[in-house]
């Protein structure tokens, strides 16, 4: 800064100029930035009356985008890469005077990549049901949803341990149970783990009950030779037997076939007769 002292006597005036140096000034527009895991840019306005140096942090995820330097007010821009890790991270940029202890710093904080990681994506449950679990590694406080389409036979049996949304991945183990299935067909349900826009789905498959179902169990036929087709459903292995030699299967077919054909011989006895075709599971 500049001032002056004037000494006067009548018409005579003398002026003494006084100049005073300014102190070292380094002013940052902001000392801390918080970014999401997606990354982005950081702009720092700097006011300084000396030529400063920049100490970059040992972090390859923060890089200078503008290397222009000047002893004046200006803006420096830094690029922050996406954070693909499951931890928060932090870096500090230091601006300092090489000839004094004058310095200022900017801290860049970046959030973790939120994650819900399941130990498996499905489970097979027996027809009689039971308890099962899935290990969940997560760094967020997730929620668990069971859709109404399967909530009648799937349910929670215990709550997961709490998780901390600002720390690294931690494991929890929620438990579930499935009730006994009285369905012929295999059924499918799902358990949904959610946090904001993150969704992970765990599939539950349960076997149907062991059954042999005939679409028709009585056939009344005329006395001449004929062939009948027996329609059936089964989810187990079975054997086929006939009670009389006038009933014979047309051909051997896989046990999963839904149609079995049988030849009925001509009735030459002059009397009505009754025979039986039996479909028997391996355990009787």
mmCIF file of C-alpha atoms in Angstrom:
data_model
loop_
_atom_site.group_PDB
_atom_site.id
_atom_site.type_symbol
_atom_site.label_atom_id
_atom_site.label_comp_id
_atom_site.label_asym_id
_atom_site.label_seq_id
_atom_site.Cartn_x
_atom_site.Cartn_y
_atom_site.Cartn_z
ATOM 1 C CA UNK A 1 0.000 0.000 0.000
ATOM 2 C CA UNK A 2 0.989 3.594 -0.546
ATOM 3 C CA UNK A 3 0.694 6.753 1.529
ATOM 4 C CA UNK A 4 2.277 10.202 1.726
ATOM 5 C CA UNK A 5 3.256 12.890 4.207
ATOM 6 C CA UNK A 6 3.075 16.543 3.136
ATOM 7 C CA UNK A 7 5.130 19.249 4.843
ATOM 8 C CA UNK A 8 4.008 22.808 4.034
ATOM 9 C CA UNK A 9 5.082 26.364 4.890
ATOM 10 C CA UNK A 10 3.335 29.159 3.066
ATOM 11 C CA UNK A 11 3.522 28.391 -0.607
ATOM 12 C CA UNK A 12 6.194 25.770 -0.164
ATOM 13 C CA UNK A 13 5.196 22.068 0.074
ATOM 14 C CA UNK A 14 7.324 18.926 0.191
ATOM 15 C CA UNK A 15 5.819 15.434 -0.089
ATOM 16 C CA UNK A 16 7.292 12.244 1.294
ATOM 17 C CA UNK A 17 6.032 9.022 -0.349
ATOM 18 C CA UNK A 18 5.673 5.966 1.855
ATOM 19 C CA UNK A 19 5.333 2.471 0.353
ATOM 20 C CA UNK A 20 4.571 -0.607 2.471
ATOM 21 C CA UNK A 21 4.806 -4.206 1.280
ATOM 22 C CA UNK A 22 1.745 -6.460 1.613
ATOM 23 C CA UNK A 23 1.825 -9.720 3.571
ATOM 24 C CA UNK A 24 1.862 -13.046 1.755
ATOM 25 C CA UNK A 25 -1.729 -13.844 0.875
ATOM 26 C CA UNK A 26 -3.112 -17.134 -0.364
ATOM 27 C CA UNK A 27 -6.892 -17.426 -0.394
ATOM 28 C CA UNK A 28 -8.883 -20.399 -1.656
ATOM 29 C CA UNK A 29 -12.545 -20.140 -2.586
ATOM 30 C CA UNK A 30 -13.268 -23.487 -0.901
ATOM 31 C CA UNK A 31 -11.283 -25.868 1.289
ATOM 32 C CA UNK A 32 -13.355 -29.020 0.989
ATOM 33 C CA UNK A 33 -15.270 -30.795 -1.777
ATOM 34 C CA UNK A 34 -17.500 -33.868 -1.476
ATOM 35 C CA UNK A 35 -18.198 -35.921 -4.589
ATOM 36 C CA UNK A 36 -20.296 -38.980 -5.331
ATOM 37 C CA UNK A 37 -18.807 -42.266 -6.471
ATOM 38 C CA UNK A 38 -19.388 -41.214 -10.097
ATOM 39 C CA UNK A 39 -16.606 -38.600 -9.841
ATOM 40 C CA UNK A 40 -16.558 -35.250 -11.633
ATOM 41 C CA UNK A 41 -14.578 -32.001 -11.620
ATOM 42 C CA UNK A 42 -13.434 -29.660 -8.872
ATOM 43 C CA UNK A 43 -12.865 -25.960 -9.555
ATOM 44 C CA UNK A 44 -10.771 -23.956 -7.099
ATOM 45 C CA UNK A 45 -10.550 -20.156 -7.287
ATOM 46 C CA UNK A 46 -7.186 -18.979 -5.953
ATOM 47 C CA UNK A 47 -6.137 -15.480 -4.936
ATOM 48 C CA UNK A 48 -2.435 -15.007 -4.247
ATOM 49 C CA UNK A 49 0.214 -12.280 -4.327
ATOM 50 C CA UNK A 50 3.129 -14.673 -4.647
ATOM 51 C CA UNK A 51 4.102 -17.520 -6.867
ATOM 52 C CA UNK A 52 2.893 -20.661 -5.133
ATOM 53 C CA UNK A 53 3.652 -24.338 -5.582
ATOM 54 C CA UNK A 54 1.164 -27.200 -5.699
ATOM 55 C CA UNK A 55 1.753 -30.499 -3.931
ATOM 56 C CA UNK A 56 -0.485 -33.141 -5.463
ATOM 57 C CA UNK A 57 -1.603 -36.094 -3.330
ATOM 58 C CA UNK A 58 -0.375 -39.614 -3.947
ATOM 59 C CA UNK A 59 -3.699 -40.534 -5.538
ATOM 60 C CA UNK A 60 -4.046 -41.351 -9.218
ATOM 61 C CA UNK A 61 -7.774 -40.611 -9.096
ATOM 62 C CA UNK A 62 -7.199 -36.822 -8.793
ATOM 63 C CA UNK A 63 -5.526 -35.139 -11.757
ATOM 64 C CA UNK A 64 -5.066 -31.523 -12.793
ATOM 65 C CA UNK A 65 -7.119 -30.508 -15.812
ATOM 66 C CA UNK A 66 -5.713 -26.984 -16.071
ATOM 67 C CA UNK A 67 -1.994 -26.404 -15.463
ATOM 68 C CA UNK A 68 -2.061 -22.654 -16.045
ATOM 69 C CA UNK A 69 -0.192 -20.821 -13.276
ATOM 70 C CA UNK A 70 -0.095 -17.100 -12.507
ATOM 71 C CA UNK A 71 0.566 -14.768 -9.618
ATOM 72 C CA UNK A 72 -3.013 -13.510 -9.579
ATOM 73 C CA UNK A 73 -6.573 -14.616 -9.036
ATOM 74 C CA UNK A 74 -7.380 -17.575 -11.245
ATOM 75 C CA UNK A 75 -9.105 -20.945 -11.285
ATOM 76 C CA UNK A 76 -7.588 -24.416 -11.236
ATOM 77 C CA UNK A 77 -9.644 -27.429 -12.301
ATOM 78 C CA UNK A 78 -9.090 -31.033 -11.212
ATOM 79 C CA UNK A 79 -10.676 -34.200 -12.556
ATOM 80 C CA UNK A 80 -11.865 -36.825 -10.072
ATOM 81 C CA UNK A 81 -12.228 -40.367 -11.460
ATOM 82 C CA UNK A 82 -15.170 -42.639 -10.574
ATOM 83 C CA UNK A 83 -14.720 -44.587 -7.361
ATOM 84 C CA UNK A 84 -15.119 -48.274 -8.195
ATOM 85 C CA UNK A 85 -14.070 -49.427 -4.730
ATOM 86 C CA UNK A 86 -16.399 -50.101 -1.825
ATOM 87 C CA UNK A 87 -14.634 -47.640 0.503
ATOM 88 C CA UNK A 88 -14.824 -43.878 0.891
ATOM 89 C CA UNK A 89 -11.616 -42.103 -0.092
ATOM 90 C CA UNK A 90 -9.957 -38.770 0.499
ATOM 91 C CA UNK A 91 -7.127 -36.730 -1.015
ATOM 92 C CA UNK A 92 -5.524 -33.397 -0.054
ATOM 93 C CA UNK A 93 -4.046 -30.835 -2.464
ATOM 94 C CA UNK A 94 -1.621 -28.369 -0.842
ATOM 95 C CA UNK A 95 -0.854 -24.876 -2.178
ATOM 96 C CA UNK A 96 2.255 -23.319 -0.584
ATOM 97 C CA UNK A 97 4.848 -20.550 -0.776
ATOM 98 C CA UNK A 98 8.290 -21.970 -1.547
ATOM 99 C CA UNK A 99 9.958 -19.166 0.470
ATOM 100 C CA UNK A 100 7.795 -19.205 3.594
ATOM 101 C CA UNK A 101 5.559 -21.418 5.668
ATOM 102 C CA UNK A 102 2.437 -19.966 4.086
ATOM 103 C CA UNK A 103 0.147 -22.720 2.731
ATOM 104 C CA UNK A 104 -3.477 -23.685 2.223
ATOM 105 C CA UNK A 105 -5.042 -27.039 1.448
ATOM 106 C CA UNK A 106 -8.092 -28.444 -0.316
ATOM 107 C CA UNK A 107 -9.580 -31.767 0.778
ATOM 108 C CA UNK A 108 -11.430 -33.840 -1.793
ATOM 109 C CA UNK A 109 -13.727 -36.500 -0.342
ATOM 110 C CA UNK A 110 -15.364 -39.112 -2.530
ATOM 111 C CA UNK A 111 -18.070 -41.560 -1.539
ATOM 112 C CA UNK A 112 -17.794 -45.303 -1.910
ATOM 113 C CA UNK A 113 -19.439 -47.325 -4.640
ATOM 114 C CA UNK A 114 -22.570 -48.676 -2.976
ATOM 115 C CA UNK A 115 -22.927 -52.417 -3.309
ATOM 116 C CA UNK A 116 -25.096 -55.370 -2.341
ATOM 117 C CA UNK A 117 -23.323 -58.634 -3.154
ATOM 118 C CA UNK A 118 -25.119 -61.954 -2.623
ATOM 119 C CA UNK A 119 -23.188 -65.161 -1.991
ATOM 120 C CA UNK A 120 -25.518 -66.897 -4.462
ATOM 121 C CA UNK A 121 -28.419 -65.909 -6.697
ATOM 122 C CA UNK A 122 -30.716 -68.899 -6.107
ATOM 123 C CA UNK A 123 -31.571 -71.822 -3.849
ATOM 124 C CA UNK A 124 -33.397 -75.125 -4.373
ATOM 125 C CA UNK A 125 -35.833 -76.091 -1.607
ATOM 126 C CA UNK A 126 -37.356 -79.540 -1.123
ATOM 127 C CA UNK A 127 -41.118 -80.068 -1.314
ATOM 128 C CA UNK A 128 -41.445 -80.185 2.479
ATOM 129 C CA UNK A 129 -39.903 -76.698 2.820
ATOM 130 C CA UNK A 130 -37.391 -75.594 5.422
ATOM 131 C CA UNK A 131 -35.014 -72.825 6.486
ATOM 132 C CA UNK A 132 -32.333 -71.310 4.273
ATOM 133 C CA UNK A 133 -30.093 -68.243 4.241
ATOM 134 C CA UNK A 134 -27.928 -66.134 1.982
ATOM 135 C CA UNK A 135 -24.747 -64.258 2.888
ATOM 136 C CA UNK A 136 -24.910 -60.583 1.941
ATOM 137 C CA UNK A 137 -21.810 -58.405 1.621
ATOM 138 C CA UNK A 138 -22.809 -54.764 1.621
ATOM 139 C CA UNK A 139 -21.664 -51.287 2.585
ATOM 140 C CA UNK A 140 -25.192 -49.860 2.718
ATOM 141 C CA UNK A 141 -28.221 -50.327 4.928
ATOM 142 C CA UNK A 142 -30.318 -52.362 2.506
ATOM 143 C CA UNK A 143 -33.938 -53.453 2.782
ATOM 144 C CA UNK A 144 -35.454 -56.868 2.031
ATOM 145 C CA UNK A 145 -38.717 -57.347 0.152
ATOM 146 C CA UNK A 146 -40.723 -60.504 -0.526
ATOM 147 C CA UNK A 147 -43.291 -59.900 -3.314
ATOM 148 C CA UNK A 148 -46.936 -60.685 -2.621
ATOM 149 C CA UNK A 149 -46.853 -63.347 -5.339
ATOM 150 C CA UNK A 150 -44.784 -65.604 -3.077
ATOM 151 C CA UNK A 151 -45.238 -64.148 0.419
ATOM 152 C CA UNK A 152 -47.766 -66.877 1.270
ATOM 153 C CA UNK A 153 -44.995 -69.481 1.378
ATOM 154 C CA UNK A 154 -41.796 -67.442 1.827
ATOM 155 C CA UNK A 155 -41.017 -65.403 4.947
ATOM 156 C CA UNK A 156 -38.211 -63.989 7.074
ATOM 157 C CA UNK A 157 -37.176 -65.822 10.213
ATOM 158 C CA UNK A 158 -34.660 -63.323 11.596
ATOM 159 C CA UNK A 159 -33.413 -59.827 10.942
ATOM 160 C CA UNK A 160 -29.968 -59.226 9.438
ATOM 161 C CA UNK A 161 -27.267 -57.561 11.512
ATOM 162 C CA UNK A 162 -26.975 -53.852 10.978
ATOM 163 C CA UNK A 163 -24.663 -52.539 8.297
ATOM 164 C CA UNK A 164 -22.751 -49.266 8.150
ATOM 165 C CA UNK A 165 -23.298 -47.252 4.985
ATOM 166 C CA UNK A 166 -20.005 -45.328 5.314
ATOM 167 C CA UNK A 167 -17.615 -48.238 5.774
ATOM 168 C CA UNK A 168 -16.234 -51.041 3.682
ATOM 169 C CA UNK A 169 -18.208 -54.174 2.878
ATOM 170 C CA UNK A 170 -19.522 -56.111 5.856
ATOM 171 C CA UNK A 171 -21.274 -59.468 5.834
ATOM 172 C CA UNK A 172 -24.759 -60.157 7.141
ATOM 173 C CA UNK A 173 -26.736 -63.387 6.982
ATOM 174 C CA UNK A 174 -30.513 -63.024 6.804
ATOM 175 C CA UNK A 175 -32.554 -66.217 7.227
ATOM 176 C CA UNK A 176 -35.754 -67.256 5.473
ATOM 177 C CA UNK A 177 -38.143 -70.191 5.471
ATOM 178 C CA UNK A 178 -40.374 -71.890 2.932
ATOM 179 C CA UNK A 179 -43.529 -73.768 3.862
ATOM 180 C CA UNK A 180 -44.486 -77.235 2.647
ATOM 181 C CA UNK A 181 -45.651 -77.305 -0.974
ATOM 182 C CA UNK A 182 -48.828 -79.112 -1.900
ATOM 183 C CA UNK A 183 -48.500 -78.161 -5.556
ATOM 184 C CA UNK A 184 -47.851 -80.636 -8.326
ATOM 185 C CA UNK A 185 -45.668 -78.189 -10.228
ATOM 186 C CA UNK A 186 -42.389 -76.694 -9.095
ATOM 187 C CA UNK A 187 -42.917 -73.165 -7.796
ATOM 188 C CA UNK A 188 -40.705 -70.127 -7.921
ATOM 189 C CA UNK A 189 -40.368 -67.128 -5.641
ATOM 190 C CA UNK A 190 -37.919 -64.309 -5.144
ATOM 191 C CA UNK A 191 -36.405 -62.189 -2.405
ATOM 192 C CA UNK A 192 -35.359 -58.663 -3.321
ATOM 193 C CA UNK A 193 -32.497 -56.750 -1.672
ATOM 194 C CA UNK A 194 -32.697 -53.000 -2.301
ATOM 195 C CA UNK A 195 -30.896 -49.747 -1.588
ATOM 196 C CA UNK A 196 -31.843 -46.643 -3.606
ATOM 197 C CA UNK A 197 -31.357 -47.677 -7.244
ATOM 198 C CA UNK A 198 -29.466 -50.889 -6.384
ATOM 199 C CA UNK A 199 -31.531 -54.073 -6.640
ATOM 200 C CA UNK A 200 -30.357 -57.670 -6.255
ATOM 201 C CA UNK A 201 -32.772 -60.586 -6.648
ATOM 202 C CA UNK A 202 -32.431 -63.979 -4.959
ATOM 203 C CA UNK A 203 -34.463 -66.747 -6.622
ATOM 204 C CA UNK A 204 -36.129 -69.525 -4.617
ATOM 205 C CA UNK A 205 -37.205 -72.729 -6.372
ATOM 206 C CA UNK A 206 -39.257 -75.333 -4.519
ATOM 207 C CA UNK A 207 -40.045 -78.825 -5.745
ATOM 208 C CA UNK A 208 -43.658 -79.855 -6.144
ATOM 209 C CA UNK A 209 -45.204 -82.764 -4.261
ATOM 210 C CA UNK A 210 -44.511 -86.314 -5.473
ATOM 211 C CA UNK A 211 -47.622 -87.204 -7.458
ATOM 212 C CA UNK A 212 -49.059 -89.373 -10.220
ATOM 213 C CA UNK A 213 -52.235 -87.864 -11.632
ATOM 214 C CA UNK A 214 -54.457 -89.566 -14.216
ATOM 215 C CA UNK A 215 -56.792 -87.510 -16.344
ATOM 216 C CA UNK A 216 -59.143 -90.533 -16.467
ATOM 217 C CA UNK A 217 -59.160 -93.685 -14.330
ATOM 218 C CA UNK A 218 -62.043 -95.661 -15.891
ATOM 219 C CA UNK A 219 -62.468 -96.754 -19.518
ATOM 220 C CA UNK A 220 -65.634 -98.530 -20.763
ATOM 221 C CA UNK A 221 -65.026 -100.021 -24.202
ATOM 222 C CA UNK A 222 -66.735 -102.347 -26.667
ATOM 223 C CA UNK A 223 -65.694 -105.984 -27.125
ATOM 224 C CA UNK A 224 -63.571 -105.481 -30.222
ATOM 225 C CA UNK A 225 -59.834 -104.844 -30.246
ATOM 226 C CA UNK A 226 -58.905 -101.232 -29.621
ATOM 227 C CA UNK A 227 -56.236 -98.946 -28.266
ATOM 228 C CA UNK A 228 -56.617 -96.551 -25.371
ATOM 229 C CA UNK A 229 -54.431 -93.540 -24.546
ATOM 230 C CA UNK A 230 -53.895 -92.824 -20.885
ATOM 231 C CA UNK A 231 -53.027 -89.199 -20.072
ATOM 232 C CA UNK A 232 -51.100 -88.626 -16.867
ATOM 233 C CA UNK A 233 -48.866 -86.176 -15.023
ATOM 234 C CA UNK A 234 -46.015 -87.192 -12.775
ATOM 235 C CA UNK A 235 -42.874 -85.645 -11.354
ATOM 236 C CA UNK A 236 -41.391 -88.961 -10.115
ATOM 237 C CA UNK A 237 -40.226 -92.205 -11.651
ATOM 238 C CA UNK A 238 -42.816 -94.942 -11.863
ATOM 239 C CA UNK A 239 -43.365 -98.399 -13.324
ATOM 240 C CA UNK A 240 -46.296 -99.654 -15.373
ATOM 241 C CA UNK A 241 -47.966 -103.058 -14.908
ATOM 242 C CA UNK A 242 -51.162 -104.717 -16.181
ATOM 243 C CA UNK A 243 -53.391 -107.248 -14.409
ATOM 244 C CA UNK A 244 -54.284 -109.327 -17.497
ATOM 245 C CA UNK A 245 -52.551 -110.537 -20.623
ATOM 246 C CA UNK A 246 -55.237 -109.034 -22.848
ATOM 247 C CA UNK A 247 -53.938 -105.585 -21.894
ATOM 248 C CA UNK A 248 -50.507 -104.680 -23.263
ATOM 249 C CA UNK A 249 -48.579 -101.459 -23.648
ATOM 250 C CA UNK A 250 -48.003 -100.429 -27.247
ATOM 251 C CA UNK A 251 -44.390 -99.348 -26.765
ATOM 252 C CA UNK A 252 -41.975 -98.513 -24.000
ATOM 253 C CA UNK A 253 -41.749 -94.770 -23.418
ATOM 254 C CA UNK A 254 -39.867 -92.538 -20.995
ATOM 255 C CA UNK A 255 -41.364 -92.231 -17.529
ATOM 256 C CA UNK A 256 -41.780 -88.505 -18.029
ATOM 257 C CA UNK A 257 -44.142 -89.046 -20.982
ATOM 258 C CA UNK A 258 -47.630 -87.635 -20.470
ATOM 259 C CA UNK A 259 -49.272 -90.269 -22.703
ATOM 260 C CA UNK A 260 -49.153 -94.090 -22.449
ATOM 261 C CA UNK A 261 -50.876 -96.200 -25.104
ATOM 262 C CA UNK A 262 -52.288 -99.687 -24.483
ATOM 263 C CA UNK A 263 -53.723 -102.347 -26.760
ATOM 264 C CA UNK A 264 -56.931 -104.015 -25.601
ATOM 265 C CA UNK A 265 -57.448 -107.433 -27.264
ATOM 266 C CA UNK A 266 -60.820 -108.629 -28.631
ATOM 267 C CA UNK A 267 -63.040 -110.110 -25.931
ATOM 268 C CA UNK A 268 -63.933 -113.634 -27.071
ATOM 269 C CA UNK A 269 -65.213 -114.848 -23.688
ATOM 270 C CA UNK A 270 -68.776 -113.796 -24.256
ATOM 271 C CA UNK A 271 -68.713 -112.058 -20.891
ATOM 272 C CA UNK A 272 -67.811 -108.617 -19.668
ATOM 273 C CA UNK A 273 -64.383 -108.405 -18.128
ATOM 274 C CA UNK A 274 -62.403 -105.925 -16.040
ATOM 275 C CA UNK A 275 -58.676 -105.342 -16.046
ATOM 276 C CA UNK A 276 -56.332 -102.892 -14.367
ATOM 277 C CA UNK A 277 -53.318 -100.843 -15.423
ATOM 278 C CA UNK A 278 -51.196 -99.732 -12.464
ATOM 279 C CA UNK A 279 -48.714 -96.845 -12.327
ATOM 280 C CA UNK A 280 -46.537 -97.321 -9.254
ATOM 281 C CA UNK A 281 -43.836 -95.083 -7.777
ATOM 282 C CA UNK A 282 -40.469 -96.576 -6.933
ATOM 283 C CA UNK A 283 -41.257 -96.533 -3.232
ATOM 284 C CA UNK A 284 -44.591 -98.255 -3.774
#
